[in-house]
Amino acid sequence: MAEEQEQQEQKSGGNKTILFVVLGVVLLLIIIGVVAIMLMSGGHKEEDTAESSKSEYKKSDTTPKVASAGAASLMSIGPTFIVFSDSKPTIVNLSTQGREAYLSVAISIALSSEKLQPEVEKKVDAIKFTIIDVFSSKTPDELKTSKGKEKVLEEIRQRLNSFLVDGEVTNVFPTNFIIQQG
Protein backbone atom coordinates (compact mmCIF):
# COMPACT_ATOMS: atom_id res chain seq x y z
CA MET A 1 0.00 0.00 0.00
CA ALA A 2 2.72 2.41 0.90
CA GLU A 3 4.42 1.70 -2.41
CA GLU A 4 1.22 2.46 -4.39
CA GLN A 5 0.74 5.74 -2.53
CA GLU A 6 4.37 6.68 -3.23
CA GLN A 7 3.94 5.98 -6.97
CA GLN A 8 0.79 8.14 -7.09
CA GLU A 9 2.64 11.04 -5.41
CA GLN A 10 5.45 10.77 -7.97
CA LYS A 11 2.93 10.77 -10.86
CA SER A 12 1.08 13.81 -9.47
CA GLY A 13 4.41 15.61 -8.90
CA GLY A 14 5.37 14.93 -12.52
CA ASN A 15 1.96 16.13 -13.65
CA LYS A 16 2.41 19.38 -11.70
CA THR A 17 5.75 19.99 -13.40
CA ILE A 18 4.25 19.41 -16.84
CA LEU A 19 1.33 21.70 -15.94
CA PHE A 20 3.69 24.52 -14.90
CA VAL A 21 5.73 24.16 -18.10
CA VAL A 22 2.61 24.23 -20.29
CA LEU A 23 1.21 27.27 -18.45
CA GLY A 24 4.58 29.03 -18.80
CA VAL A 25 4.67 28.41 -22.55
CA VAL A 26 1.06 29.61 -22.98
CA LEU A 27 1.77 32.76 -20.95
CA LEU A 28 4.90 33.46 -23.02
CA LEU A 29 2.94 33.07 -26.28
CA ILE A 30 0.27 35.48 -25.03
CA ILE A 31 2.91 38.08 -24.10
CA ILE A 32 4.60 37.75 -27.49
CA GLY A 33 1.23 38.13 -29.24
CA VAL A 34 0.36 41.28 -27.31
CA VAL A 35 3.75 42.85 -28.02
CA ALA A 36 3.47 41.99 -31.73
CA ILE A 37 0.01 43.55 -31.95
CA MET A 38 1.21 46.72 -30.20
CA LEU A 39 4.18 47.06 -32.53
CA MET A 40 2.10 46.53 -35.66
CA SER A 41 -0.67 48.95 -34.73
CA GLY A 42 1.34 51.76 -33.14
CA GLY A 43 3.03 54.73 -34.78
CA HIS A 44 0.97 55.05 -37.97
CA LYS A 45 -0.33 58.48 -38.90
CA GLU A 46 -3.25 58.95 -41.23
CA GLU A 47 -2.17 61.07 -44.15
CA ASP A 48 -4.35 63.98 -45.11
CA THR A 49 -5.35 63.33 -48.72
CA ALA A 50 -6.69 66.85 -49.16
CA GLU A 51 -3.27 68.36 -48.47
CA SER A 52 -1.70 69.74 -51.63
CA SER A 53 1.98 69.81 -52.49
CA LYS A 54 1.98 73.59 -52.15
CA SER A 55 2.42 75.25 -48.77
CA GLU A 56 -0.87 75.74 -47.00
CA TYR A 57 -2.17 77.97 -44.28
CA LYS A 58 -4.09 76.40 -41.42
CA LYS A 59 -4.97 76.90 -37.78
CA SER A 60 -3.08 74.69 -35.35
CA ASP A 61 -5.35 72.13 -33.66
CA THR A 62 -2.75 69.87 -32.02
CA THR A 63 0.26 70.30 -29.83
CA PRO A 64 3.38 70.11 -31.98
CA LYS A 65 6.17 67.60 -31.31
CA VAL A 66 9.10 70.01 -31.03
CA ALA A 67 9.18 73.75 -30.76
CA SER A 68 11.86 76.36 -30.61
CA ALA A 69 10.25 77.94 -27.56
CA GLY A 70 9.12 76.71 -24.16
CA ALA A 71 6.01 74.70 -23.39
CA ALA A 72 4.22 77.71 -21.89
CA SER A 73 4.28 79.51 -25.24
CA LEU A 74 2.77 76.47 -26.95
CA MET A 75 -0.55 77.22 -25.28
CA SER A 76 -0.97 80.41 -27.31
CA ILE A 77 0.22 79.37 -30.76
CA GLY A 78 -1.07 81.57 -33.54
CA PRO A 79 -1.94 80.37 -37.03
CA THR A 80 0.56 78.01 -38.67
CA PHE A 81 1.85 77.85 -42.22
CA ILE A 82 3.12 74.58 -43.73
CA VAL A 83 6.38 75.28 -45.55
CA PHE A 84 7.39 71.68 -46.35
CA SER A 85 4.54 69.17 -45.91
CA ASP A 86 4.77 65.69 -44.33
CA SER A 87 3.56 64.12 -47.57
CA LYS A 88 6.39 65.77 -49.55
CA PRO A 89 9.29 66.50 -47.17
CA THR A 90 12.37 68.27 -48.51
CA ILE A 91 15.71 66.48 -48.74
CA VAL A 92 18.72 68.61 -47.72
CA ASN A 93 22.41 67.75 -48.08
CA LEU A 94 24.12 68.25 -44.74
CA SER A 95 27.60 69.66 -44.25
CA THR A 96 30.06 66.77 -43.87
CA GLN A 97 33.73 65.96 -44.34
CA GLY A 98 33.76 63.32 -47.10
CA ARG A 99 30.87 61.14 -45.92
CA GLU A 100 27.49 62.01 -47.43
CA ALA A 101 24.56 62.82 -45.14
CA TYR A 102 21.00 63.87 -45.87
CA LEU A 103 18.14 65.36 -43.90
CA SER A 104 14.51 64.68 -44.78
CA VAL A 105 12.50 67.45 -43.18
CA ALA A 106 8.95 68.82 -43.09
CA ILE A 107 8.49 72.23 -41.47
CA SER A 108 5.58 74.33 -40.25
CA ILE A 109 5.95 77.83 -38.87
CA ALA A 110 3.72 79.52 -36.31
CA LEU A 111 2.79 83.09 -37.18
CA SER A 112 2.19 85.93 -34.74
CA SER A 113 -1.09 86.87 -36.44
CA GLU A 114 -3.27 86.13 -39.44
CA LYS A 115 -2.16 89.46 -40.98
CA LEU A 116 1.24 87.87 -41.66
CA GLN A 117 -0.19 85.03 -43.77
CA PRO A 118 -0.40 86.95 -47.10
CA GLU A 119 3.20 88.15 -46.73
CA VAL A 120 4.38 84.60 -45.96
CA GLU A 121 2.56 83.30 -49.05
CA LYS A 122 4.30 85.92 -51.21
CA LYS A 123 7.72 85.17 -49.67
CA VAL A 124 7.39 81.35 -49.52
CA ASP A 125 10.36 80.82 -51.87
CA ALA A 126 12.61 83.01 -49.72
CA ILE A 127 11.37 81.16 -46.61
CA LYS A 128 12.13 77.78 -48.18
CA PHE A 129 15.58 78.94 -49.30
CA THR A 130 16.38 80.25 -45.82
CA ILE A 131 15.36 76.99 -44.15
CA ILE A 132 17.37 74.90 -46.64
CA ASP A 133 20.36 77.23 -46.25
CA VAL A 134 20.37 76.90 -42.46
CA PHE A 135 20.03 73.10 -42.47
CA SER A 136 22.64 72.59 -45.22
CA SER A 137 25.21 74.46 -43.13
CA LYS A 138 24.83 72.00 -40.23
CA THR A 139 26.50 68.65 -39.61
CA PRO A 140 24.58 65.50 -38.64
CA ASP A 141 26.18 65.63 -35.18
CA GLU A 142 24.78 69.14 -34.62
CA LEU A 143 21.27 67.96 -35.49
CA LYS A 144 21.21 64.70 -33.52
CA THR A 145 20.77 66.21 -30.06
CA SER A 146 17.70 68.01 -28.72
CA LYS A 147 19.77 71.11 -27.93
CA GLY A 148 21.21 71.09 -31.43
CA LYS A 149 17.75 70.90 -33.00
CA GLU A 150 16.44 73.69 -30.78
CA LYS A 151 19.41 75.87 -31.68
CA VAL A 152 18.86 75.33 -35.42
CA LEU A 153 15.11 75.98 -35.12
CA GLU A 154 15.82 79.21 -33.25
CA GLU A 155 18.32 80.25 -35.95
CA ILE A 156 15.67 79.60 -38.63
CA ARG A 157 13.11 81.63 -36.69
CA GLN A 158 15.48 84.59 -36.33
CA ARG A 159 16.53 84.52 -39.99
CA LEU A 160 12.89 84.40 -41.15
CA ASN A 161 11.96 87.29 -38.86
CA SER A 162 14.79 89.37 -40.32
CA PHE A 163 12.86 89.84 -43.61
CA LEU A 164 9.21 89.64 -42.48
CA VAL A 165 7.47 93.00 -42.03
CA ASP A 166 3.81 92.39 -41.06
CA GLY A 167 4.55 90.21 -38.03
CA GLU A 168 6.91 87.51 -36.91
CA VAL A 169 7.42 83.76 -36.81
CA THR A 170 6.85 82.71 -33.20
CA ASN A 171 7.84 79.03 -33.53
CA VAL A 172 9.33 76.60 -36.04
CA PHE A 173 7.98 73.05 -35.92
CA PRO A 174 9.66 70.10 -37.62
CA THR A 175 6.90 67.56 -38.25
CA ASN A 176 9.26 65.13 -40.00
CA PHE A 177 12.98 64.98 -39.20
CA ILE A 178 15.10 62.08 -40.47
CA ILE A 179 18.90 62.08 -40.85
CA GLN A 180 20.49 59.50 -43.15
CA GLN A 181 24.23 59.03 -43.40
CA GLY A 182 25.76 57.20 -46.35
PDB file of C-alpha atoms in Angstrom:
ATOM      1  CA  MET A   1       0.000   0.000   0.000  1.00  0.00           C
ATOM      2  CA  ALA A   2       2.721   2.410   0.897  1.00  0.00           C
ATOM      3  CA  GLU A   3       4.423   1.699  -2.411  1.00  0.00           C
ATOM      4  CA  GLU A   4       1.217   2.465  -4.393  1.00  0.00           C
ATOM      5  CA  GLN A   5       0.743   5.736  -2.530  1.00  0.00           C
ATOM      6  CA  GLU A   6       4.366   6.683  -3.225  1.00  0.00           C
ATOM      7  CA  GLN A   7       3.938   5.978  -6.966  1.00  0.00           C
ATOM      8  CA  GLN A   8       0.789   8.140  -7.088  1.00  0.00           C
ATOM      9  CA  GLU A   9       2.640  11.037  -5.415  1.00  0.00           C
ATOM     10  CA  GLN A  10       5.445  10.768  -7.971  1.00  0.00           C
ATOM     11  CA  LYS A  11       2.925  10.771 -10.865  1.00  0.00           C
ATOM     12  CA  SER A  12       1.085  13.806  -9.466  1.00  0.00           C
ATOM     13  CA  GLY A  13       4.410  15.612  -8.904  1.00  0.00           C
ATOM     14  CA  GLY A  14       5.370  14.926 -12.521  1.00  0.00           C
ATOM     15  CA  ASN A  15       1.956  16.133 -13.655  1.00  0.00           C
ATOM     16  CA  LYS A  16       2.406  19.378 -11.702  1.00  0.00           C
ATOM     17  CA  THR A  17       5.753  19.989 -13.402  1.00  0.00           C
ATOM     18  CA  ILE A  18       4.248  19.413 -16.841  1.00  0.00           C
ATOM     19  CA  LEU A  19       1.326  21.696 -15.937  1.00  0.00           C
ATOM     20  CA  PHE A  20       3.693  24.518 -14.899  1.00  0.00           C
ATOM     21  CA  VAL A  21       5.732  24.160 -18.105  1.00  0.00           C
ATOM     22  CA  VAL A  22       2.606  24.232 -20.289  1.00  0.00           C
ATOM     23  CA  LEU A  23       1.211  27.267 -18.449  1.00  0.00           C
ATOM     24  CA  GLY A  24       4.578  29.030 -18.798  1.00  0.00           C
ATOM     25  CA  VAL A  25       4.669  28.412 -22.548  1.00  0.00           C
ATOM     26  CA  VAL A  26       1.056  29.605 -22.984  1.00  0.00           C
ATOM     27  CA  LEU A  27       1.774  32.764 -20.954  1.00  0.00           C
ATOM     28  CA  LEU A  28       4.901  33.458 -23.016  1.00  0.00           C
ATOM     29  CA  LEU A  29       2.941  33.075 -26.278  1.00  0.00           C
ATOM     30  CA  ILE A  30       0.271  35.482 -25.025  1.00  0.00           C
ATOM     31  CA  ILE A  31       2.907  38.081 -24.103  1.00  0.00           C
ATOM     32  CA  ILE A  32       4.604  37.746 -27.494  1.00  0.00           C
ATOM     33  CA  GLY A  33       1.234  38.131 -29.242  1.00  0.00           C
ATOM     34  CA  VAL A  34       0.355  41.283 -27.308  1.00  0.00           C
ATOM     35  CA  VAL A  35       3.750  42.849 -28.022  1.00  0.00           C
ATOM     36  CA  ALA A  36       3.471  41.985 -31.730  1.00  0.00           C
ATOM     37  CA  ILE A  37       0.009  43.551 -31.952  1.00  0.00           C
ATOM     38  CA  MET A  38       1.211  46.716 -30.198  1.00  0.00           C
ATOM     39  CA  LEU A  39       4.184  47.057 -32.530  1.00  0.00           C
ATOM     40  CA  MET A  40       2.100  46.534 -35.655  1.00  0.00           C
ATOM     41  CA  SER A  41      -0.674  48.946 -34.734  1.00  0.00           C
ATOM     42  CA  GLY A  42       1.337  51.764 -33.140  1.00  0.00           C
ATOM     43  CA  GLY A  43       3.032  54.728 -34.784  1.00  0.00           C
ATOM     44  CA  HIS A  44       0.972  55.047 -37.971  1.00  0.00           C
ATOM     45  CA  LYS A  45      -0.329  58.478 -38.903  1.00  0.00           C
ATOM     46  CA  GLU A  46      -3.250  58.953 -41.232  1.00  0.00           C
ATOM     47  CA  GLU A  47      -2.172  61.070 -44.147  1.00  0.00           C
ATOM     48  CA  ASP A  48      -4.346  63.978 -45.115  1.00  0.00           C
ATOM     49  CA  THR A  49      -5.351  63.332 -48.717  1.00  0.00           C
ATOM     50  CA  ALA A  50      -6.688  66.846 -49.157  1.00  0.00           C
ATOM     51  CA  GLU A  51      -3.273  68.357 -48.474  1.00  0.00           C
ATOM     52  CA  SER A  52      -1.701  69.736 -51.633  1.00  0.00           C
ATOM     53  CA  SER A  53       1.984  69.809 -52.491  1.00  0.00           C
ATOM     54  CA  LYS A  54       1.979  73.592 -52.149  1.00  0.00           C
ATOM     55  CA  SER A  55       2.415  75.248 -48.775  1.00  0.00           C
ATOM     56  CA  GLU A  56      -0.868  75.739 -47.000  1.00  0.00           C
ATOM     57  CA  TYR A  57      -2.170  77.968 -44.283  1.00  0.00           C
ATOM     58  CA  LYS A  58      -4.095  76.399 -41.422  1.00  0.00           C
ATOM     59  CA  LYS A  59      -4.972  76.904 -37.785  1.00  0.00           C
ATOM     60  CA  SER A  60      -3.082  74.692 -35.346  1.00  0.00           C
ATOM     61  CA  ASP A  61      -5.351  72.126 -33.658  1.00  0.00           C
ATOM     62  CA  THR A  62      -2.755  69.874 -32.017  1.00  0.00           C
ATOM     63  CA  THR A  63       0.263  70.299 -29.826  1.00  0.00           C
ATOM     64  CA  PRO A  64       3.384  70.113 -31.980  1.00  0.00           C
ATOM     65  CA  LYS A  65       6.175  67.598 -31.313  1.00  0.00           C
ATOM     66  CA  VAL A  66       9.097  70.006 -31.031  1.00  0.00           C
ATOM     67  CA  ALA A  67       9.185  73.750 -30.762  1.00  0.00           C
ATOM     68  CA  SER A  68      11.863  76.361 -30.607  1.00  0.00           C
ATOM     69  CA  ALA A  69      10.246  77.943 -27.558  1.00  0.00           C
ATOM     70  CA  GLY A  70       9.123  76.709 -24.156  1.00  0.00           C
ATOM     71  CA  ALA A  71       6.010  74.702 -23.387  1.00  0.00           C
ATOM     72  CA  ALA A  72       4.220  77.711 -21.894  1.00  0.00           C
ATOM     73  CA  SER A  73       4.281  79.510 -25.240  1.00  0.00           C
ATOM     74  CA  LEU A  74       2.766  76.471 -26.949  1.00  0.00           C
ATOM     75  CA  MET A  75      -0.552  77.221 -25.278  1.00  0.00           C
ATOM     76  CA  SER A  76      -0.967  80.407 -27.309  1.00  0.00           C
ATOM     77  CA  ILE A  77       0.217  79.374 -30.763  1.00  0.00           C
ATOM     78  CA  GLY A  78      -1.073  81.566 -33.540  1.00  0.00           C
ATOM     79  CA  PRO A  79      -1.935  80.372 -37.030  1.00  0.00           C
ATOM     80  CA  THR A  80       0.563  78.010 -38.670  1.00  0.00           C
ATOM     81  CA  PHE A  81       1.852  77.851 -42.223  1.00  0.00           C
ATOM     82  CA  ILE A  82       3.120  74.582 -43.731  1.00  0.00           C
ATOM     83  CA  VAL A  83       6.378  75.281 -45.550  1.00  0.00           C
ATOM     84  CA  PHE A  84       7.395  71.684 -46.345  1.00  0.00           C
ATOM     85  CA  SER A  85       4.544  69.165 -45.908  1.00  0.00           C
ATOM     86  CA  ASP A  86       4.767  65.686 -44.334  1.00  0.00           C
ATOM     87  CA  SER A  87       3.564  64.117 -47.569  1.00  0.00           C
ATOM     88  CA  LYS A  88       6.390  65.774 -49.545  1.00  0.00           C
ATOM     89  CA  PRO A  89       9.292  66.495 -47.169  1.00  0.00           C
ATOM     90  CA  THR A  90      12.368  68.267 -48.506  1.00  0.00           C
ATOM     91  CA  ILE A  91      15.712  66.485 -48.741  1.00  0.00           C
ATOM     92  CA  VAL A  92      18.716  68.610 -47.719  1.00  0.00           C
ATOM     93  CA  ASN A  93      22.408  67.748 -48.079  1.00  0.00           C
ATOM     94  CA  LEU A  94      24.117  68.253 -44.736  1.00  0.00           C
ATOM     95  CA  SER A  95      27.597  69.658 -44.245  1.00  0.00           C
ATOM     96  CA  THR A  96      30.059  66.767 -43.866  1.00  0.00           C
ATOM     97  CA  GLN A  97      33.732  65.957 -44.337  1.00  0.00           C
ATOM     98  CA  GLY A  98      33.763  63.324 -47.096  1.00  0.00           C
ATOM     99  CA  ARG A  99      30.875  61.144 -45.924  1.00  0.00           C
ATOM    100  CA  GLU A 100      27.487  62.008 -47.426  1.00  0.00           C
ATOM    101  CA  ALA A 101      24.557  62.824 -45.137  1.00  0.00           C
ATOM    102  CA  TYR A 102      20.997  63.875 -45.870  1.00  0.00           C
ATOM    103  CA  LEU A 103      18.138  65.356 -43.904  1.00  0.00           C
ATOM    104  CA  SER A 104      14.512  64.683 -44.783  1.00  0.00           C
ATOM    105  CA  VAL A 105      12.497  67.455 -43.177  1.00  0.00           C
ATOM    106  CA  ALA A 106       8.948  68.818 -43.095  1.00  0.00           C
ATOM    107  CA  ILE A 107       8.486  72.225 -41.466  1.00  0.00           C
ATOM    108  CA  SER A 108       5.580  74.334 -40.253  1.00  0.00           C
ATOM    109  CA  ILE A 109       5.950  77.832 -38.873  1.00  0.00           C
ATOM    110  CA  ALA A 110       3.715  79.524 -36.306  1.00  0.00           C
ATOM    111  CA  LEU A 111       2.787  83.088 -37.183  1.00  0.00           C
ATOM    112  CA  SER A 112       2.185  85.932 -34.736  1.00  0.00           C
ATOM    113  CA  SER A 113      -1.092  86.874 -36.441  1.00  0.00           C
ATOM    114  CA  GLU A 114      -3.265  86.132 -39.438  1.00  0.00           C
ATOM    115  CA  LYS A 115      -2.162  89.458 -40.983  1.00  0.00           C
ATOM    116  CA  LEU A 116       1.242  87.867 -41.662  1.00  0.00           C
ATOM    117  CA  GLN A 117      -0.194  85.028 -43.767  1.00  0.00           C
ATOM    118  CA  PRO A 118      -0.400  86.945 -47.104  1.00  0.00           C
ATOM    119  CA  GLU A 119       3.202  88.147 -46.726  1.00  0.00           C
ATOM    120  CA  VAL A 120       4.375  84.598 -45.964  1.00  0.00           C
ATOM    121  CA  GLU A 121       2.563  83.297 -49.054  1.00  0.00           C
ATOM    122  CA  LYS A 122       4.304  85.921 -51.208  1.00  0.00           C
ATOM    123  CA  LYS A 123       7.719  85.171 -49.675  1.00  0.00           C
ATOM    124  CA  VAL A 124       7.391  81.350 -49.523  1.00  0.00           C
ATOM    125  CA  ASP A 125      10.355  80.820 -51.867  1.00  0.00           C
ATOM    126  CA  ALA A 126      12.607  83.009 -49.723  1.00  0.00           C
ATOM    127  CA  ILE A 127      11.369  81.165 -46.613  1.00  0.00           C
ATOM    128  CA  LYS A 128      12.134  77.777 -48.177  1.00  0.00           C
ATOM    129  CA  PHE A 129      15.575  78.944 -49.305  1.00  0.00           C
ATOM    130  CA  THR A 130      16.382  80.253 -45.824  1.00  0.00           C
ATOM    131  CA  ILE A 131      15.364  76.991 -44.154  1.00  0.00           C
ATOM    132  CA  ILE A 132      17.370  74.898 -46.636  1.00  0.00           C
ATOM    133  CA  ASP A 133      20.364  77.232 -46.252  1.00  0.00           C
ATOM    134  CA  VAL A 134      20.371  76.899 -42.461  1.00  0.00           C
ATOM    135  CA  PHE A 135      20.033  73.100 -42.474  1.00  0.00           C
ATOM    136  CA  SER A 136      22.645  72.587 -45.218  1.00  0.00           C
ATOM    137  CA  SER A 137      25.215  74.461 -43.127  1.00  0.00           C
ATOM    138  CA  LYS A 138      24.829  72.000 -40.228  1.00  0.00           C
ATOM    139  CA  THR A 139      26.502  68.647 -39.614  1.00  0.00           C
ATOM    140  CA  PRO A 140      24.582  65.498 -38.641  1.00  0.00           C
ATOM    141  CA  ASP A 141      26.178  65.627 -35.181  1.00  0.00           C
ATOM    142  CA  GLU A 142      24.783  69.136 -34.619  1.00  0.00           C
ATOM    143  CA  LEU A 143      21.265  67.959 -35.493  1.00  0.00           C
ATOM    144  CA  LYS A 144      21.210  64.700 -33.522  1.00  0.00           C
ATOM    145  CA  THR A 145      20.768  66.209 -30.064  1.00  0.00           C
ATOM    146  CA  SER A 146      17.705  68.008 -28.724  1.00  0.00           C
ATOM    147  CA  LYS A 147      19.767  71.106 -27.926  1.00  0.00           C
ATOM    148  CA  GLY A 148      21.214  71.088 -31.432  1.00  0.00           C
ATOM    149  CA  LYS A 149      17.750  70.897 -32.999  1.00  0.00           C
ATOM    150  CA  GLU A 150      16.445  73.688 -30.782  1.00  0.00           C
ATOM    151  CA  LYS A 151      19.410  75.874 -31.678  1.00  0.00           C
ATOM    152  CA  VAL A 152      18.857  75.331 -35.423  1.00  0.00           C
ATOM    153  CA  LEU A 153      15.113  75.977 -35.121  1.00  0.00           C
ATOM    154  CA  GLU A 154      15.815  79.208 -33.245  1.00  0.00           C
ATOM    155  CA  GLU A 155      18.318  80.250 -35.949  1.00  0.00           C
ATOM    156  CA  ILE A 156      15.673  79.599 -38.630  1.00  0.00           C
ATOM    157  CA  ARG A 157      13.105  81.630 -36.688  1.00  0.00           C
ATOM    158  CA  GLN A 158      15.483  84.594 -36.331  1.00  0.00           C
ATOM    159  CA  ARG A 159      16.533  84.518 -39.987  1.00  0.00           C
ATOM    160  CA  LEU A 160      12.894  84.404 -41.147  1.00  0.00           C
ATOM    161  CA  ASN A 161      11.959  87.294 -38.857  1.00  0.00           C
ATOM    162  CA  SER A 162      14.790  89.374 -40.323  1.00  0.00           C
ATOM    163  CA  PHE A 163      12.858  89.844 -43.605  1.00  0.00           C
ATOM    164  CA  LEU A 164       9.209  89.638 -42.482  1.00  0.00           C
ATOM    165  CA  VAL A 165       7.473  93.002 -42.035  1.00  0.00           C
ATOM    166  CA  ASP A 166       3.811  92.391 -41.065  1.00  0.00           C
ATOM    167  CA  GLY A 167       4.550  90.208 -38.034  1.00  0.00           C
ATOM    168  CA  GLU A 168       6.908  87.506 -36.905  1.00  0.00           C
ATOM    169  CA  VAL A 169       7.418  83.765 -36.808  1.00  0.00           C
ATOM    170  CA  THR A 170       6.854  82.713 -33.202  1.00  0.00           C
ATOM    171  CA  ASN A 171       7.843  79.034 -33.525  1.00  0.00           C
ATOM    172  CA  VAL A 172       9.328  76.602 -36.036  1.00  0.00           C
ATOM    173  CA  PHE A 173       7.981  73.052 -35.918  1.00  0.00           C
ATOM    174  CA  PRO A 174       9.659  70.105 -37.615  1.00  0.00           C
ATOM    175  CA  THR A 175       6.901  67.564 -38.254  1.00  0.00           C
ATOM    176  CA  ASN A 176       9.265  65.135 -39.999  1.00  0.00           C
ATOM    177  CA  PHE A 177      12.976  64.983 -39.201  1.00  0.00           C
ATOM    178  CA  ILE A 178      15.101  62.079 -40.465  1.00  0.00           C
ATOM    179  CA  ILE A 179      18.903  62.077 -40.846  1.00  0.00           C
ATOM    180  CA  GLN A 180      20.490  59.502 -43.152  1.00  0.00           C
ATOM    181  CA  GLN A 181      24.228  59.035 -43.403  1.00  0.00           C
ATOM    182  CA  GLY A 182      25.758  57.204 -46.348  1.00  0.00           C
TER     183      GLY A 182
END
